[in-house]
Tab-separated table of C-alpha atoms and ligand atoms in Angstrom:
chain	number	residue	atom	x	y	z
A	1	UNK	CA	158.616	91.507	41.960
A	2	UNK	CA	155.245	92.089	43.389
A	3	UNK	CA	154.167	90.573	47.072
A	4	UNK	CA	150.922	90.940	49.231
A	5	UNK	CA	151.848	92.206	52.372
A	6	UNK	CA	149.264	93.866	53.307
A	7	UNK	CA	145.324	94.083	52.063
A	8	UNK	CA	145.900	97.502	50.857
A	9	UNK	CA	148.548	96.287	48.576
A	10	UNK	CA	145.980	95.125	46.823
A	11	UNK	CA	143.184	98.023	44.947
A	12	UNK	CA	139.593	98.113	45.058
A	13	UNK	CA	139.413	97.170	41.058
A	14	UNK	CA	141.814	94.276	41.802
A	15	UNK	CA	139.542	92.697	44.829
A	16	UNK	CA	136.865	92.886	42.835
A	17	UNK	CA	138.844	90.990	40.180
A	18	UNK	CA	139.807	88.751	42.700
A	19	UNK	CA	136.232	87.686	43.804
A	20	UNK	CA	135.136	87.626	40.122
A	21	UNK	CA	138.144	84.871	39.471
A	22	UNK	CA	137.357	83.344	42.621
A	23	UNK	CA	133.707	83.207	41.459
A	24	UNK	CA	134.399	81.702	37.913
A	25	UNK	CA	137.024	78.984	39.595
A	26	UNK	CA	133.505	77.824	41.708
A	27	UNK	CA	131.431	77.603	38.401
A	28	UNK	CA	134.147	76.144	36.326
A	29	UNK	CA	137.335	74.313	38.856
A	30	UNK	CA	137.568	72.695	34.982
A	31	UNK	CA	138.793	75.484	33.567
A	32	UNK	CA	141.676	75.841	36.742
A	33	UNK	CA	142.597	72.321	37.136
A	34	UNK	CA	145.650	72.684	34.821
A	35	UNK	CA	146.770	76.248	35.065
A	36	UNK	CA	149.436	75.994	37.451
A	37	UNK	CA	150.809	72.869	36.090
A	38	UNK	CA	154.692	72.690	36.581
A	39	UNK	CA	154.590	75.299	38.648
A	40	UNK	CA	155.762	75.076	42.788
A	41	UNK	CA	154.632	76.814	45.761
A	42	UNK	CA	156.542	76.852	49.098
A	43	UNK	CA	154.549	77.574	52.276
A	44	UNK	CA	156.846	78.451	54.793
A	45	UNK	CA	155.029	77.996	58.333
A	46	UNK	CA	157.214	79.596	61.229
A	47	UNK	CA	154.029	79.297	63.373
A	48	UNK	CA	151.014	76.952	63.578
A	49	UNK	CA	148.353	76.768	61.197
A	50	UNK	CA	145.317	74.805	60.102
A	51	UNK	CA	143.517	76.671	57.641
A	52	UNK	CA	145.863	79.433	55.618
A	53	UNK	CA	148.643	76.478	55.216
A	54	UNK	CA	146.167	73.469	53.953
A	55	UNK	CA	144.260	75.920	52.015
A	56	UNK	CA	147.478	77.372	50.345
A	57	UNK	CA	147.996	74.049	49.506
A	58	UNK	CA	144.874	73.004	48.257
A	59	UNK	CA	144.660	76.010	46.285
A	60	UNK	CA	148.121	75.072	44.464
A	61	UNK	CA	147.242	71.189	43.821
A	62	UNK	CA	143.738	71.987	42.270
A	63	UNK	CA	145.494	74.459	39.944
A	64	UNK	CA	147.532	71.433	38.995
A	65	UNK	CA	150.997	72.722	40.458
A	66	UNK	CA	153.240	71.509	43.629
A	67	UNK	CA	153.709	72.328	46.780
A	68	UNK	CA	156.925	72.130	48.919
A	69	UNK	CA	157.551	73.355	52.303
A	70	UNK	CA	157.929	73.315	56.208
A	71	UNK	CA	154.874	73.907	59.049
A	72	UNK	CA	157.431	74.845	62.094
A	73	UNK	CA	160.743	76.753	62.174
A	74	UNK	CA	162.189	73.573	64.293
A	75	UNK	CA	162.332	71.551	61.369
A	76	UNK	CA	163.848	74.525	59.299
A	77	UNK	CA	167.134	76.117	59.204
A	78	UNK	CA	165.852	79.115	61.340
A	79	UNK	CA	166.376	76.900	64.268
A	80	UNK	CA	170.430	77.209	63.685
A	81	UNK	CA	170.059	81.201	63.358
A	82	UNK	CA	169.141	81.374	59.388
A	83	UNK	CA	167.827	84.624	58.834
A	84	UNK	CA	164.378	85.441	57.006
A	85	UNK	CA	166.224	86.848	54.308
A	86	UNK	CA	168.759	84.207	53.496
A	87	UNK	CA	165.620	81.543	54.307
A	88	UNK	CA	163.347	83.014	51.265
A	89	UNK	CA	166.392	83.734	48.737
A	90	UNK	CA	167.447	79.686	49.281
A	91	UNK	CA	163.759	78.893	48.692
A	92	UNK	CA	163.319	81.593	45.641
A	93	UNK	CA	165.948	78.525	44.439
A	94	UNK	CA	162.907	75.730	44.310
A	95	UNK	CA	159.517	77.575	44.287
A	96	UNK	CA	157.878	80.115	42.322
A	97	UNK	CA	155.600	81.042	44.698
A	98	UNK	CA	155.742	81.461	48.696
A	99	UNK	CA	153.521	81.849	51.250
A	100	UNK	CA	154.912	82.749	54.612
A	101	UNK	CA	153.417	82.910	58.458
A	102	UNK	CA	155.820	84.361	60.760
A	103	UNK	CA	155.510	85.309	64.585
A	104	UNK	CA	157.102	88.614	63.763
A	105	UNK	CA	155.242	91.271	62.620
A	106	UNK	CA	157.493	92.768	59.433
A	107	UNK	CA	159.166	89.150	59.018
A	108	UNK	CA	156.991	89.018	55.312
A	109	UNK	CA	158.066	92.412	54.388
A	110	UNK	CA	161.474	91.707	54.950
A	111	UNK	CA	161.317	87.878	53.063
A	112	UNK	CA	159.710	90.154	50.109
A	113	UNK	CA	162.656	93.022	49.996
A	114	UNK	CA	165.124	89.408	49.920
A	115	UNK	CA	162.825	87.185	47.866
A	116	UNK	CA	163.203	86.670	43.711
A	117	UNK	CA	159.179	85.007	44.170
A	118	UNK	CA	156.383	86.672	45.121
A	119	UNK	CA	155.666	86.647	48.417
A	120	UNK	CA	152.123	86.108	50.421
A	121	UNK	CA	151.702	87.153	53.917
A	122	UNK	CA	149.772	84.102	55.511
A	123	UNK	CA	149.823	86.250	58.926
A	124	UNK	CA	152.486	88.463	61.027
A	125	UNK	CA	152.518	88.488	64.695
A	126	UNK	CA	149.535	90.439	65.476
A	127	UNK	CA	149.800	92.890	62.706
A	128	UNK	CA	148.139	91.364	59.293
A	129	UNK	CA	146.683	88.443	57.647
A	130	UNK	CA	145.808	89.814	53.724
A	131	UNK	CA	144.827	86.312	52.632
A	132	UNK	CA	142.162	85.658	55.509
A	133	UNK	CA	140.497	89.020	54.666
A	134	UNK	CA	140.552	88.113	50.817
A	135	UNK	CA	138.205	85.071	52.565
A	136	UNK	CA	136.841	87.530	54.580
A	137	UNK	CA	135.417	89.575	51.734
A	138	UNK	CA	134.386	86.629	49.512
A	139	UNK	CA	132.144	85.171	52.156
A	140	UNK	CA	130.642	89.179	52.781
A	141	UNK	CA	130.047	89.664	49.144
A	142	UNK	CA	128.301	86.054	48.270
A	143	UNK	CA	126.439	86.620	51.637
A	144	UNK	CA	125.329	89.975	51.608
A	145	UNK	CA	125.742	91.138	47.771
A	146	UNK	CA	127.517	93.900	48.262
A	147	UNK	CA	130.460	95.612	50.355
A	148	UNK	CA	128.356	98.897	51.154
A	149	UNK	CA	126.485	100.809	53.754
A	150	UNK	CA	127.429	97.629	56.091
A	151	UNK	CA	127.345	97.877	59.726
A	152	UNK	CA	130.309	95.516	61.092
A	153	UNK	CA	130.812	94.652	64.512
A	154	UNK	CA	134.220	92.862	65.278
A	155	UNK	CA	134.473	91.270	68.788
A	156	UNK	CA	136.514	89.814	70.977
A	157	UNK	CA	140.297	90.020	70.641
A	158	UNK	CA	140.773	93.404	68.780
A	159	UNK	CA	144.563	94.064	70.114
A	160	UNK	CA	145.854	91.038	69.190
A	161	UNK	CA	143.891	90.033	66.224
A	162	UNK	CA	145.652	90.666	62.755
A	163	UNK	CA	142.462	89.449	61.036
A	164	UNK	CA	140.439	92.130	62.445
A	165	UNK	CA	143.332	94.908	61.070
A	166	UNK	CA	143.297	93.579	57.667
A	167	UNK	CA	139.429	93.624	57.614
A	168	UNK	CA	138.954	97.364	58.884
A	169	UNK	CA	141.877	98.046	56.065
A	170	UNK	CA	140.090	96.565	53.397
A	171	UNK	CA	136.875	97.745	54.281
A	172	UNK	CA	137.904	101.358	55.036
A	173	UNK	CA	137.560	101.943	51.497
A	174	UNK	CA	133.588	101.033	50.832
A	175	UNK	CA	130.537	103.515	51.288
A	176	UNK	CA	128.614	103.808	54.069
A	177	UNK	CA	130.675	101.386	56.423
A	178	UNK	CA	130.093	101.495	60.456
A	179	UNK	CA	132.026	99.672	62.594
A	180	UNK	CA	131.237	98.566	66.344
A	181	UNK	CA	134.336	97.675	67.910
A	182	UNK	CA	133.214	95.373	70.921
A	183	UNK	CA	136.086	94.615	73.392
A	184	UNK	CA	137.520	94.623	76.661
A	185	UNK	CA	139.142	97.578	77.497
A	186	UNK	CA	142.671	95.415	77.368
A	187	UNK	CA	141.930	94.258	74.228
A	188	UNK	CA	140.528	97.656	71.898
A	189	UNK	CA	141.916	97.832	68.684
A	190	UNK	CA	145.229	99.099	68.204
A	191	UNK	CA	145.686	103.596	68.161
A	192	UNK	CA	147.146	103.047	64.774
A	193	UNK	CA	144.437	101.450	63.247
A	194	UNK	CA	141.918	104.065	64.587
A	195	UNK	CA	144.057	106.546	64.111
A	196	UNK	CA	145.542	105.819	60.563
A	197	UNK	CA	142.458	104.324	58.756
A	198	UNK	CA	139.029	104.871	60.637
A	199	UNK	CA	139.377	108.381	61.726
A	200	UNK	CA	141.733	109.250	58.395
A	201	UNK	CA	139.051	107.983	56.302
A	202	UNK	CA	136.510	109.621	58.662
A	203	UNK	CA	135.102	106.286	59.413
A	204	UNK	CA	132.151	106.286	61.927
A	205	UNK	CA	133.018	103.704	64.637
A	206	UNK	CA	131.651	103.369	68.205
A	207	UNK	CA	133.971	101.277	70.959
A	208	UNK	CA	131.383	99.246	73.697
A	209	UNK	CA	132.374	96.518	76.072
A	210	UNK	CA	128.679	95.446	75.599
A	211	UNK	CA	128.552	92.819	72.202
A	212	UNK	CA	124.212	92.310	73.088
A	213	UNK	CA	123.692	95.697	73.289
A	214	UNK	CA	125.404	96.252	69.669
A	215	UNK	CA	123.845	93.495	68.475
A	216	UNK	CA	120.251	94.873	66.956
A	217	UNK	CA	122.224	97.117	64.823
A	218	UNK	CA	124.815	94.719	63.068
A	219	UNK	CA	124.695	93.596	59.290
A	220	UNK	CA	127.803	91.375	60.275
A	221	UNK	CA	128.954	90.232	63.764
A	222	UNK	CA	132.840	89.120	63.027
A	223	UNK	CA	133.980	87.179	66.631
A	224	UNK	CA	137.583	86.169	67.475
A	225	UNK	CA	139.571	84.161	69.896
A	226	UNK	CA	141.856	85.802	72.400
A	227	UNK	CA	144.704	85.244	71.339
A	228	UNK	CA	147.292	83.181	73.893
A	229	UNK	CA	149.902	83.253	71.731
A	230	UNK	CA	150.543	86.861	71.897
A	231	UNK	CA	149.973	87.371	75.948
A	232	UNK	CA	152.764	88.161	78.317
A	233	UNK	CA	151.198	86.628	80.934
A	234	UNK	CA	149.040	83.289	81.578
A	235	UNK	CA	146.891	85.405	84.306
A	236	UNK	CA	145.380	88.272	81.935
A	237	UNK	CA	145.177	85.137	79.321
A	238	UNK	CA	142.700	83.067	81.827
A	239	UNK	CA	140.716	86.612	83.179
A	240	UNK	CA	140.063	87.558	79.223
A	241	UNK	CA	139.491	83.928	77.378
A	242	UNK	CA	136.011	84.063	77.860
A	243	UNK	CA	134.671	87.895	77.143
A	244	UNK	CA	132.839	87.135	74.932
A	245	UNK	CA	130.775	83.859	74.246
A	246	UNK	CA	128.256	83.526	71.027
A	247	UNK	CA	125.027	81.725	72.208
A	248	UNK	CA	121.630	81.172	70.312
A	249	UNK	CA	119.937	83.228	73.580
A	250	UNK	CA	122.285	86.211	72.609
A	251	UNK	CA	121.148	85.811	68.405
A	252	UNK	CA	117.432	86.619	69.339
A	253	UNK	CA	118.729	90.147	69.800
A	254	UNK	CA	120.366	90.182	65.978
A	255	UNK	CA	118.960	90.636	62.687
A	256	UNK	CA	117.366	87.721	61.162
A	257	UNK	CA	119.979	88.252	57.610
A	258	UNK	CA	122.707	89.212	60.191
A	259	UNK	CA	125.714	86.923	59.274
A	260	UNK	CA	128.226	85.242	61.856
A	261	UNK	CA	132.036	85.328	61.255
A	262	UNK	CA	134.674	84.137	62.748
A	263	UNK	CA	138.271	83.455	61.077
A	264	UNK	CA	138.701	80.506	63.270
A	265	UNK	CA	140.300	78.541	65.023
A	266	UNK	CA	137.295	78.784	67.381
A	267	UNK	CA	138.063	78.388	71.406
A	268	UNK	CA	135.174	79.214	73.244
A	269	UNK	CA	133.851	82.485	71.730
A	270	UNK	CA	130.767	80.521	69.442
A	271	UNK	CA	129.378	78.256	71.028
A	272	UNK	CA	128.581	74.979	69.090
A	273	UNK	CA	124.893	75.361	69.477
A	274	UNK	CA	125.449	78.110	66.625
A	275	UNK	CA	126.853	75.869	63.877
A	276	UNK	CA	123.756	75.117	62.854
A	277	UNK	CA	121.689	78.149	62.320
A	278	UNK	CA	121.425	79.513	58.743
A	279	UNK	CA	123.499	82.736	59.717
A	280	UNK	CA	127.120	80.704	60.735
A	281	UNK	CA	128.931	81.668	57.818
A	282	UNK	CA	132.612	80.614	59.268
A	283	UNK	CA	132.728	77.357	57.687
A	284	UNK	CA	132.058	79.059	54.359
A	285	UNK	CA	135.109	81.296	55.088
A	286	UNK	CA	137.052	78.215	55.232
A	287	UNK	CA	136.169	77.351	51.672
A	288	UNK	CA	136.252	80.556	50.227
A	289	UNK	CA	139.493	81.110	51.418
A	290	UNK	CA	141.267	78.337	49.538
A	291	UNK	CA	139.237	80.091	46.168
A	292	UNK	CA	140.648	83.218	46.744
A	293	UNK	CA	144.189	82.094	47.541
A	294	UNK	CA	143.742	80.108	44.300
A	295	UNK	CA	142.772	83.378	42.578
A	296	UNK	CA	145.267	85.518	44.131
A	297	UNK	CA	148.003	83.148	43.597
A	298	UNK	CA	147.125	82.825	39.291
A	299	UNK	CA	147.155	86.814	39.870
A	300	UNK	CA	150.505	86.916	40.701
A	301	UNK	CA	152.448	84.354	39.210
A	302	UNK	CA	150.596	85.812	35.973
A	303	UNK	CA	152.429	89.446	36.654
A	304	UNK	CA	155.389	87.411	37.599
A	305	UNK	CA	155.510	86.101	34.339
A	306	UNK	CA	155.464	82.629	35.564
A	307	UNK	CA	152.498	81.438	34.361
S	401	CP	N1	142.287	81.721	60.154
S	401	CP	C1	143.540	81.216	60.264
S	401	CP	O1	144.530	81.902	59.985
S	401	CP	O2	143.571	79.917	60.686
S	401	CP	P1	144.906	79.070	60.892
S	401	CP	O3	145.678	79.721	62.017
S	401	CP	O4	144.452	77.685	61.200
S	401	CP	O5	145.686	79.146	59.610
């Protein structure tokens, strides 16, 4: 039974099939609207969401199936000491489909080894979020045509943030990428990922505290939130929050095609002033990422045999 996990379960060929299917369901939702009909999928929330939940669900209603599911572990049996395991195969009972958010970084992998449904990481601890990159990569690919010889700077919560793991992952594998990681020293990006993907794949990447003085060079400025969630302690939370804040003064320093990402929820790290200028694209990931969930989702219950 085949699960996403991680981005790089997921080849080159079949991200580009993804985007193409995510494509054609924009021309022609028509076509979609009927696909999934009959057909269930669970989204089991063990942490707070907005975006990846509704947009799972979204995804599954305008392919014409159901959805079923819970948005906290307090109103699941995890509260009572139900493992992850024992949680999925009881839902593999009802759904053909689940997508799972978990504070625990591995939590997915294990519901997956357990699990007689595909499953979809929706996010793990700090460690991955597969299904905000596929976003991630639709909105770089409508916005820029094309995936190489891209100069990314990610900024703000690089510890922390699984979006920004997923993205280096998936991008690792395209020509000509740079990346600018732009951080406070307490927040760089994690040894492993440096280690295991930017300097395996002989990646050029430069580490700066300094997010205007990387700007000129940027094809795509990706911001993040520090993330509370994941702090030890309130004090480092407070001293870090605000890095890093996006202001139209600090955009006269970027390219005029540059685009503006952020996998939101937004704190303080854009401010508001920016929503409106022609290079905000994080509203667009919003969108995109319920078509490529939609995509990804006919993918595998297609392999499954479900469909
Ligand atoms: N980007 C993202 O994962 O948002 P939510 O936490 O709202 O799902």
């Amino acid at each position: 039974m085949r699960s996403i996990i991680d981005i790089l379960d997921l080849s080159v060929e079949e991200l580009d099939e993804l985007i193409q299917t995510a494509q054609d369901i924009i021309a022609h939702p028509d076509r979609y609207s009927e696909v999934c009909h009959g057909k269930k999928l669970a989204t089991l929330f063990f942490e707070p969401s907005t975006r990846t939940r509704l947009s799972f669900e979204a995804a599954m209603y305008e392919l014409g199936g159901n959805v079923l599911g819970f948005s906290e572990a307090q109103s699941s049996s995890a509260a009572k000491g139900e493992s992850v395991a024992d949680t999925v195969k009881t839902v593999s009972c009802y759904a053909d489909i689940i997508a799972m958010r978990h504070p625990k970084e591995g939590a997915p992998l294990v519901a997956s080894r357990a699990a007689s449904v595909p499953i979809i990481n929706a996010g793990d601890g700090g460690h991955n979020h597969p299904t905000q990159t596929l976003a991630d990569l639709l909105t770089i690919y409508r916005e820029k045509g094309t995936f190489e010889n891209l100069t990314i700077g990610v900024c703000g919560d690089l510890k922390f943030g699984r979006t920004v793991h997923s993205l280096i992952n998936a991008m690792s594998r395209y020509k000509g990428l740079k990346m600018v990681l732009i951080s406070p020293e307490e927040l760089k990006v994690p040894s492993y990922v440096k280690k295991d993907v930017m300097k395996k794949q002989g990646i050029p990447y430069e580490q700066t505290t300094d997010l205007e003085g990387a700007m000129p060079q940027l094809d795509v400025l990706y911001m993040t939130r520090v993330q509370r969630e994941r702090f030890f302690n309130e004090e480092d939370y407070l001293r870090l929050k605000d890095s890093y804040i996006l202001t139209p003064e600090k955009m006269k320093n970027a390219k005029s095609d540059m685009i503006v990402m952020h996998p939101l929820p937004r704190v303080n790290e854009i401010s508001v002033a920016i929503d409106d200028d022609p290079r905000a694209c994080y509203f667009k990931q919003v969108l995109n990422g319920k078509y490529m969930r939609m995509a990804l989702m006919l993918k595998l219950l297609k392999e499954a045999g479900r469909i």
